[in-house]
């Protein structure tokens, strides 16, 4: 077929339940490929992660970034394994990919599907419809700092937060563009009262850029107040833009007050498409349930839908997200974390069945 589109997808299933949930995402994508003869996926799977580290001493090989650079997108499962410190697994794979491919936007939707999933009393579905745009390359995760006099009584550790005008402007402007497109309010998260350099700088840039978008309603909250408000009045938030560390914390909280981590999807984006973007569930590798068929694949499948949308297959992305909503609301085929008895594979099969009905 002349108009056939081939997408090169690098698959890093990783550790623990990462391999299980990723398999269900691939199952869904292969079904899409069968249904739509104009779309083809060229999957290349890489066995990298913590178990790979225990065998080789590295989270991925030295030419790993070069190999990934040949792909259009990266589908990640999860990393983490007993015996491998988290800072090694994070910096040896996830942060390395994010930095090398300038994936400076971390996008996480927390869209409540069914009020029964939220721990909040009297909550309505429309009360938790939050999209967080998190800066993904700077801040406290920039890797700048020092460890002085290590192992002595005078030991000193310095962890620097790095905030550049370029880095702040591009993530804040991305949030404003999304808010304008969706006719939503954008809320900035800061701690300018205590962090008199980095956060005052962030606040000033947010205020500058807001003047370019007079049609967009704005709000600003200190991070501690934002955490409280997420629990007491989540409806206040629509589009949220936050620096790296605060965004990391608040996105997990937003997932907690909505559908839970089993539905927490994310995208690490290079909006200019100079490098591949990466899509991943954020529930972790959960080694305590790995291999038991209990893991929830819906976050991974949702992450695959985010990937499809970014690649330009929005119709298919929307269909898959709708199917996720249907599966959750029907409550017939769900994993134990959502009150069901289905296995990981059975949930994936249900998504596939519904996809074939479309």
Short mmCIF file of C-alpha atoms in Angstrom, two decimals:
data_model
loop_
_atom_site.label_atom_id
_atom_site.label_comp_id
_atom_site.label_asym_id
_atom_site.label_seq_id
_atom_site.Cartn_x
_atom_site.Cartn_y
_atom_site.Cartn_z
CA UNK A 1 0.00 0.00 0.00
CA UNK A 2 1.51 3.31 -1.12
CA UNK A 3 0.43 5.33 1.92
CA UNK A 4 1.54 2.78 4.49
CA UNK A 5 3.17 4.44 7.48
CA UNK A 6 5.89 2.51 9.28
CA UNK A 7 6.80 3.55 12.81
CA UNK A 8 10.05 2.31 14.31
CA UNK A 9 9.35 1.60 17.98
CA UNK A 10 12.12 0.78 20.46
CA UNK A 11 10.78 -1.41 23.26
CA UNK A 12 12.55 -1.47 26.63
CA UNK A 13 10.31 -3.64 28.79
CA UNK A 14 12.72 -3.46 31.73
CA UNK A 15 12.17 -5.29 34.99
CA UNK A 16 9.47 -6.91 37.10
CA UNK A 17 5.95 -6.23 35.87
CA UNK A 18 7.39 -3.99 33.16
CA UNK A 19 7.78 -7.00 30.90
CA UNK A 20 4.20 -8.14 31.60
CA UNK A 21 2.41 -4.85 30.98
CA UNK A 22 4.53 -4.05 27.94
CA UNK A 23 3.51 -7.35 26.35
CA UNK A 24 -0.14 -6.29 26.60
CA UNK A 25 0.63 -2.94 24.98
CA UNK A 26 2.37 -4.72 22.13
CA UNK A 27 -0.65 -7.02 21.82
CA UNK A 28 -2.90 -3.98 21.38
CA UNK A 29 -0.57 -2.29 18.90
CA UNK A 30 -0.26 -5.45 16.82
CA UNK A 31 -4.04 -5.70 16.71
CA UNK A 32 -4.24 -2.11 15.50
CA UNK A 33 -1.74 -3.04 12.79
CA UNK A 34 -4.03 -5.88 11.69
CA UNK A 35 -7.08 -3.63 11.61
CA UNK A 36 -5.45 -0.69 9.83
CA UNK A 37 -3.43 -1.77 6.81
CA UNK A 38 -2.05 1.76 6.42
CA UNK A 39 -0.10 1.47 9.69
CA UNK A 40 2.88 -0.75 10.43
CA UNK A 41 5.03 -1.00 13.54
CA UNK A 42 8.66 -2.06 13.38
CA UNK A 43 9.42 -3.15 16.95
CA UNK A 44 12.98 -3.57 18.20
CA UNK A 45 13.19 -4.98 21.72
CA UNK A 46 16.10 -4.29 24.06
CA UNK A 47 16.69 -6.34 27.25
CA UNK A 48 17.99 -3.40 29.30
CA UNK A 49 17.27 -2.60 32.92
CA UNK A 50 18.31 -3.71 36.40
CA UNK A 51 18.59 -7.41 35.67
CA UNK A 52 20.76 -6.48 32.69
CA UNK A 53 22.81 -4.33 35.07
CA UNK A 54 23.36 -7.25 37.46
CA UNK A 55 24.77 -9.27 34.56
CA UNK A 56 26.79 -6.57 32.80
CA UNK A 57 27.42 -3.74 35.29
CA UNK A 58 25.50 -1.21 33.19
CA UNK A 59 21.81 -0.38 32.74
CA UNK A 60 22.22 -0.26 28.99
CA UNK A 61 25.23 -0.67 26.71
CA UNK A 62 27.47 2.25 25.82
CA UNK A 63 25.92 2.48 22.36
CA UNK A 64 22.38 2.31 23.80
CA UNK A 65 21.51 5.93 23.00
CA UNK A 66 22.79 5.50 19.45
CA UNK A 67 20.58 2.45 18.99
CA UNK A 68 17.52 4.19 20.41
CA UNK A 69 18.11 7.26 18.24
CA UNK A 70 17.09 5.28 15.16
CA UNK A 71 13.54 4.87 16.48
CA UNK A 72 10.51 7.12 16.12
CA UNK A 73 9.44 6.49 19.71
CA UNK A 74 10.42 4.47 22.77
CA UNK A 75 7.98 2.31 24.74
CA UNK A 76 9.27 1.67 28.26
CA UNK A 77 7.92 -0.81 30.80
CA UNK A 78 9.50 -0.20 34.21
CA UNK A 79 12.91 -0.35 35.86
CA UNK A 80 13.76 -1.46 39.37
CA UNK A 81 14.96 -4.67 40.96
CA UNK A 82 16.03 -5.78 44.44
CA UNK A 83 19.75 -5.27 44.93
CA UNK A 84 20.08 -2.36 42.50
CA UNK A 85 19.92 1.10 44.18
CA UNK A 86 17.23 3.35 42.73
CA UNK A 87 19.67 6.13 41.88
CA UNK A 88 21.61 3.72 39.68
CA UNK A 89 18.54 2.47 37.84
CA UNK A 90 17.17 6.00 37.39
CA UNK A 91 20.35 7.70 36.24
CA UNK A 92 21.63 4.77 34.23
CA UNK A 93 18.60 4.50 31.99
CA UNK A 94 15.59 6.80 32.44
CA UNK A 95 17.37 10.09 33.11
CA UNK A 96 20.04 9.25 30.55
CA UNK A 97 17.41 8.80 27.84
CA UNK A 98 15.47 11.89 28.87
CA UNK A 99 18.57 14.07 28.82
CA UNK A 100 20.24 12.71 25.68
CA UNK A 101 17.00 13.07 23.70
CA UNK A 102 16.07 16.42 25.24
CA UNK A 103 12.71 15.09 26.42
CA UNK A 104 12.05 18.25 28.37
CA UNK A 105 8.28 17.82 28.63
CA UNK A 106 6.83 15.21 30.98
CA UNK A 107 3.11 14.96 30.37
CA UNK A 108 0.83 13.09 32.76
CA UNK A 109 -2.96 13.05 32.56
CA UNK A 110 -4.94 12.39 35.74
CA UNK A 111 -8.45 12.08 34.36
CA UNK A 112 -10.84 10.41 36.77
CA UNK A 113 -12.69 7.64 34.93
CA UNK A 114 -15.00 6.46 37.69
CA UNK A 115 -15.63 8.13 41.08
CA UNK A 116 -15.38 4.71 42.76
CA UNK A 117 -11.65 4.74 41.99
CA UNK A 118 -10.96 7.87 44.01
CA UNK A 119 -10.39 7.77 47.80
CA UNK A 120 -12.04 11.19 48.05
CA UNK A 121 -15.58 11.30 49.39
CA UNK A 122 -18.36 12.72 47.25
CA UNK A 123 -16.08 13.24 44.28
CA UNK A 124 -17.47 13.49 40.73
CA UNK A 125 -15.75 12.46 37.54
CA UNK A 126 -15.56 16.05 36.34
CA UNK A 127 -13.85 17.12 39.59
CA UNK A 128 -10.55 15.45 38.68
CA UNK A 129 -9.58 16.26 35.10
CA UNK A 130 -5.96 17.31 35.48
CA UNK A 131 -3.11 17.43 32.98
CA UNK A 132 0.32 18.06 34.44
CA UNK A 133 3.16 19.49 32.36
CA UNK A 134 6.33 18.84 34.31
CA UNK A 135 9.75 20.22 33.42
CA UNK A 136 11.78 17.10 32.75
CA UNK A 137 15.44 18.03 32.30
CA UNK A 138 16.52 20.58 34.91
CA UNK A 139 15.80 21.45 38.53
CA UNK A 140 17.05 19.10 41.23
CA UNK A 141 17.34 16.30 38.67
CA UNK A 142 19.99 18.12 36.67
CA UNK A 143 22.65 16.07 38.45
CA UNK A 144 24.60 19.08 39.72
CA UNK A 145 26.13 19.05 43.17
CA UNK A 146 28.97 17.75 45.28
CA UNK A 147 29.78 15.24 48.04
CA UNK A 148 32.57 16.65 50.17
CA UNK A 149 34.69 14.96 52.86
CA UNK A 150 32.87 11.70 52.20
CA UNK A 151 33.01 9.23 55.04
CA UNK A 152 34.29 11.75 57.57
CA UNK A 153 32.54 13.54 60.47
CA UNK A 154 32.63 16.72 58.35
CA UNK A 155 30.74 15.17 55.43
CA UNK A 156 28.78 17.72 53.37
CA UNK A 157 26.38 17.08 50.50
CA UNK A 158 25.18 19.78 48.10
CA UNK A 159 22.36 19.12 45.63
CA UNK A 160 21.97 22.03 43.23
CA UNK A 161 18.76 22.94 41.45
CA UNK A 162 19.44 24.18 37.94
CA UNK A 163 16.95 26.59 36.36
CA UNK A 164 17.77 28.17 33.00
CA UNK A 165 15.68 30.80 31.26
CA UNK A 166 15.59 28.60 28.17
CA UNK A 167 14.44 25.57 30.17
CA UNK A 168 11.76 27.42 32.12
CA UNK A 169 10.42 29.36 29.16
CA UNK A 170 9.92 26.36 26.91
CA UNK A 171 8.01 24.23 29.43
CA UNK A 172 5.84 27.12 30.63
CA UNK A 173 5.07 28.15 27.04
CA UNK A 174 4.15 24.54 26.21
CA UNK A 175 1.64 24.57 29.08
CA UNK A 176 0.14 27.86 27.90
CA UNK A 177 -0.22 26.55 24.35
CA UNK A 178 -2.05 23.48 25.64
CA UNK A 179 -4.28 25.61 27.86
CA UNK A 180 -5.12 27.90 24.94
CA UNK A 181 -5.89 24.95 22.67
CA UNK A 182 -8.18 23.31 25.22
CA UNK A 183 -9.64 26.55 26.65
CA UNK A 184 -8.40 25.64 30.13
CA UNK A 185 -6.79 27.43 33.04
CA UNK A 186 -3.07 26.97 33.65
CA UNK A 187 -1.73 26.79 37.21
CA UNK A 188 1.94 27.32 38.06
CA UNK A 189 3.47 25.47 41.01
CA UNK A 190 6.29 27.12 42.94
CA UNK A 191 7.87 27.70 46.34
CA UNK A 192 8.91 31.29 45.82
CA UNK A 193 8.43 32.26 49.45
CA UNK A 194 11.30 30.03 50.61
CA UNK A 195 13.48 29.43 47.53
CA UNK A 196 14.45 33.00 46.77
CA UNK A 197 16.49 32.29 43.65
CA UNK A 198 15.18 29.36 41.64
CA UNK A 199 11.48 29.70 42.40
CA UNK A 200 11.38 33.49 42.23
CA UNK A 201 13.03 33.10 38.83
CA UNK A 202 10.39 30.53 37.80
CA UNK A 203 7.58 32.79 39.01
CA UNK A 204 8.92 35.79 37.10
CA UNK A 205 9.13 33.83 33.85
CA UNK A 206 5.62 32.47 34.33
CA UNK A 207 4.34 36.02 34.79
CA UNK A 208 6.25 37.23 31.72
CA UNK A 209 4.88 34.52 29.47
CA UNK A 210 1.34 34.88 30.81
CA UNK A 211 1.26 38.36 29.22
CA UNK A 212 1.63 36.69 25.81
CA UNK A 213 -1.57 34.72 26.48
CA UNK A 214 -4.15 37.24 27.72
CA UNK A 215 -6.93 34.82 26.73
CA UNK A 216 -5.66 32.11 29.13
CA UNK A 217 -6.75 32.18 32.76
CA UNK A 218 -3.86 31.69 35.19
CA UNK A 219 -3.35 30.65 38.78
CA UNK A 220 -0.26 30.20 40.97
CA UNK A 221 0.14 28.08 44.08
CA UNK A 222 2.94 27.22 46.46
CA UNK A 223 3.66 23.52 46.26
CA UNK A 224 2.51 22.74 49.80
CA UNK A 225 -0.77 24.56 49.24
CA UNK A 226 -1.11 22.78 45.90
CA UNK A 227 -0.73 19.38 47.59
CA UNK A 228 -3.46 20.25 50.10
CA UNK A 229 -5.73 21.63 47.37
CA UNK A 230 -5.30 18.51 45.24
CA UNK A 231 -6.91 16.55 48.05
CA UNK A 232 -9.51 19.09 49.20
CA UNK A 233 -10.50 20.70 45.90
CA UNK A 234 -8.91 19.00 42.85
CA UNK A 235 -11.42 20.73 40.57
CA UNK A 236 -9.29 23.87 40.90
CA UNK A 237 -6.67 22.31 38.61
CA UNK A 238 -6.89 21.90 34.84
CA UNK A 239 -3.50 22.40 33.20
CA UNK A 240 -0.69 22.39 35.76
CA UNK A 241 2.90 23.42 34.99
CA UNK A 242 5.58 22.59 37.52
CA UNK A 243 9.36 22.38 37.90
CA UNK A 244 10.88 18.92 37.86
CA UNK A 245 10.88 17.90 41.53
CA UNK A 246 7.51 19.42 42.42
CA UNK A 247 5.97 17.97 39.26
CA UNK A 248 7.28 14.53 40.13
CA UNK A 249 5.66 14.61 43.56
CA UNK A 250 2.36 16.18 42.56
CA UNK A 251 1.76 13.85 39.62
CA UNK A 252 1.82 10.83 41.92
CA UNK A 253 -0.56 12.61 44.28
CA UNK A 254 -2.84 13.47 41.36
CA UNK A 255 -2.82 9.81 40.33
CA UNK A 256 -3.64 8.85 43.90
CA UNK A 257 -6.74 11.05 44.06
CA UNK A 258 -7.95 9.90 40.65
CA UNK A 259 -7.61 6.37 39.25
CA UNK A 260 -4.57 5.10 41.15
CA UNK A 261 -1.14 4.13 39.84
CA UNK A 262 -2.58 1.29 37.74
CA UNK A 263 -3.84 3.90 35.29
CA UNK A 264 -0.99 6.41 35.54
CA UNK A 265 0.35 6.91 32.03
CA UNK A 266 3.04 9.35 30.99
CA UNK A 267 4.93 10.77 28.04
CA UNK A 268 8.46 12.17 27.94
CA UNK A 269 8.35 14.46 24.94
CA UNK A 270 10.76 16.20 22.64
CA UNK A 271 8.10 18.42 21.03
CA UNK A 272 10.39 19.48 18.16
CA UNK A 273 10.80 15.78 17.21
CA UNK A 274 14.55 16.11 16.77
CA UNK A 275 14.86 13.00 18.94
CA UNK A 276 12.53 10.13 19.81
CA UNK A 277 10.08 10.63 22.67
CA UNK A 278 9.50 8.00 25.37
CA UNK A 279 6.22 6.67 26.73
CA UNK A 280 5.88 4.77 29.99
CA UNK A 281 3.54 3.83 32.83
CA UNK A 282 4.80 5.21 36.12
CA UNK A 283 3.74 2.48 38.52
CA UNK A 284 7.23 1.01 38.84
CA UNK A 285 8.42 -2.57 38.51
CA UNK A 286 6.53 -3.93 41.58
CA UNK A 287 8.80 -6.96 42.12
CA UNK A 288 6.47 -8.22 44.88
CA UNK A 289 3.81 -9.18 42.31
CA UNK A 290 5.99 -9.82 39.27
CA UNK A 291 5.23 -13.07 37.50
CA UNK A 292 1.86 -13.53 39.21
CA UNK A 293 -0.36 -12.11 36.47
CA UNK A 294 -1.72 -9.46 38.85
CA UNK A 295 -0.24 -6.34 37.27
CA UNK A 296 -2.56 -3.79 35.69
CA UNK A 297 -1.64 -3.21 32.02
CA UNK A 298 -3.98 -0.26 31.46
CA UNK A 299 -1.38 2.40 32.33
CA UNK A 300 0.99 0.88 29.78
CA UNK A 301 -1.78 0.65 27.17
CA UNK A 302 -2.74 4.26 27.88
CA UNK A 303 0.92 5.25 27.47
CA UNK A 304 0.84 3.51 24.09
CA UNK A 305 -2.18 5.64 23.20
CA UNK A 306 -0.21 8.77 24.13
CA UNK A 307 2.52 7.50 21.80
CA UNK A 308 0.04 7.00 18.97
CA UNK A 309 -1.32 10.51 19.41
CA UNK A 310 2.18 11.99 19.33
CA UNK A 311 2.98 10.00 16.18
CA UNK A 312 -0.10 11.44 14.47
CA UNK A 313 -2.52 8.53 14.92
CA UNK A 314 -4.98 10.49 17.05
CA UNK A 315 -8.07 8.56 15.94
CA UNK A 316 -6.58 5.28 17.12
CA UNK A 317 -5.29 6.91 20.31
CA UNK A 318 -8.78 8.23 21.11
CA UNK A 319 -10.34 4.83 20.43
CA UNK A 320 -7.96 3.07 22.78
CA UNK A 321 -8.50 5.60 25.57
CA UNK A 322 -12.28 5.23 25.14
CA UNK A 323 -11.90 1.46 25.43
CA UNK A 324 -9.92 1.91 28.66
CA UNK A 325 -12.78 4.03 30.01
CA UNK A 326 -15.29 1.34 28.97
CA UNK A 327 -13.29 -1.50 30.54
CA UNK A 328 -12.96 0.41 33.81
CA UNK A 329 -16.60 1.48 33.98
CA UNK A 330 -17.99 -1.94 33.07
CA UNK A 331 -15.98 -3.46 35.95
CA UNK A 332 -16.13 -6.94 34.41
CA UNK A 333 -12.47 -7.47 33.49
CA UNK A 334 -10.19 -5.74 35.97
CA UNK A 335 -7.04 -6.70 37.86
CA UNK A 336 -7.01 -7.04 41.69
CA UNK A 337 -5.73 -3.48 42.28
CA UNK A 338 -9.03 -2.24 40.84
CA UNK A 339 -11.21 -4.72 42.69
CA UNK A 340 -11.31 -7.37 39.97
CA UNK A 341 -10.06 -10.92 39.57
CA UNK A 342 -8.77 -10.81 35.99
CA UNK A 343 -5.17 -11.47 35.05
CA UNK A 344 -2.88 -9.06 33.24
CA UNK A 345 -3.33 -10.99 30.02
CA UNK A 346 -7.11 -11.14 30.35
CA UNK A 347 -7.34 -7.36 30.63
CA UNK A 348 -5.17 -7.01 27.53
CA UNK A 349 -7.38 -9.51 25.72
CA UNK A 350 -10.47 -7.48 26.67
CA UNK A 351 -8.96 -4.31 25.21
CA UNK A 352 -8.11 -6.23 22.04
CA UNK A 353 -11.64 -7.66 21.81
CA UNK A 354 -13.18 -4.23 22.08
CA UNK A 355 -10.71 -2.81 19.59
CA UNK A 356 -11.79 -5.40 17.03
CA UNK A 357 -15.43 -4.42 17.54
CA UNK A 358 -14.81 -0.84 16.46
#
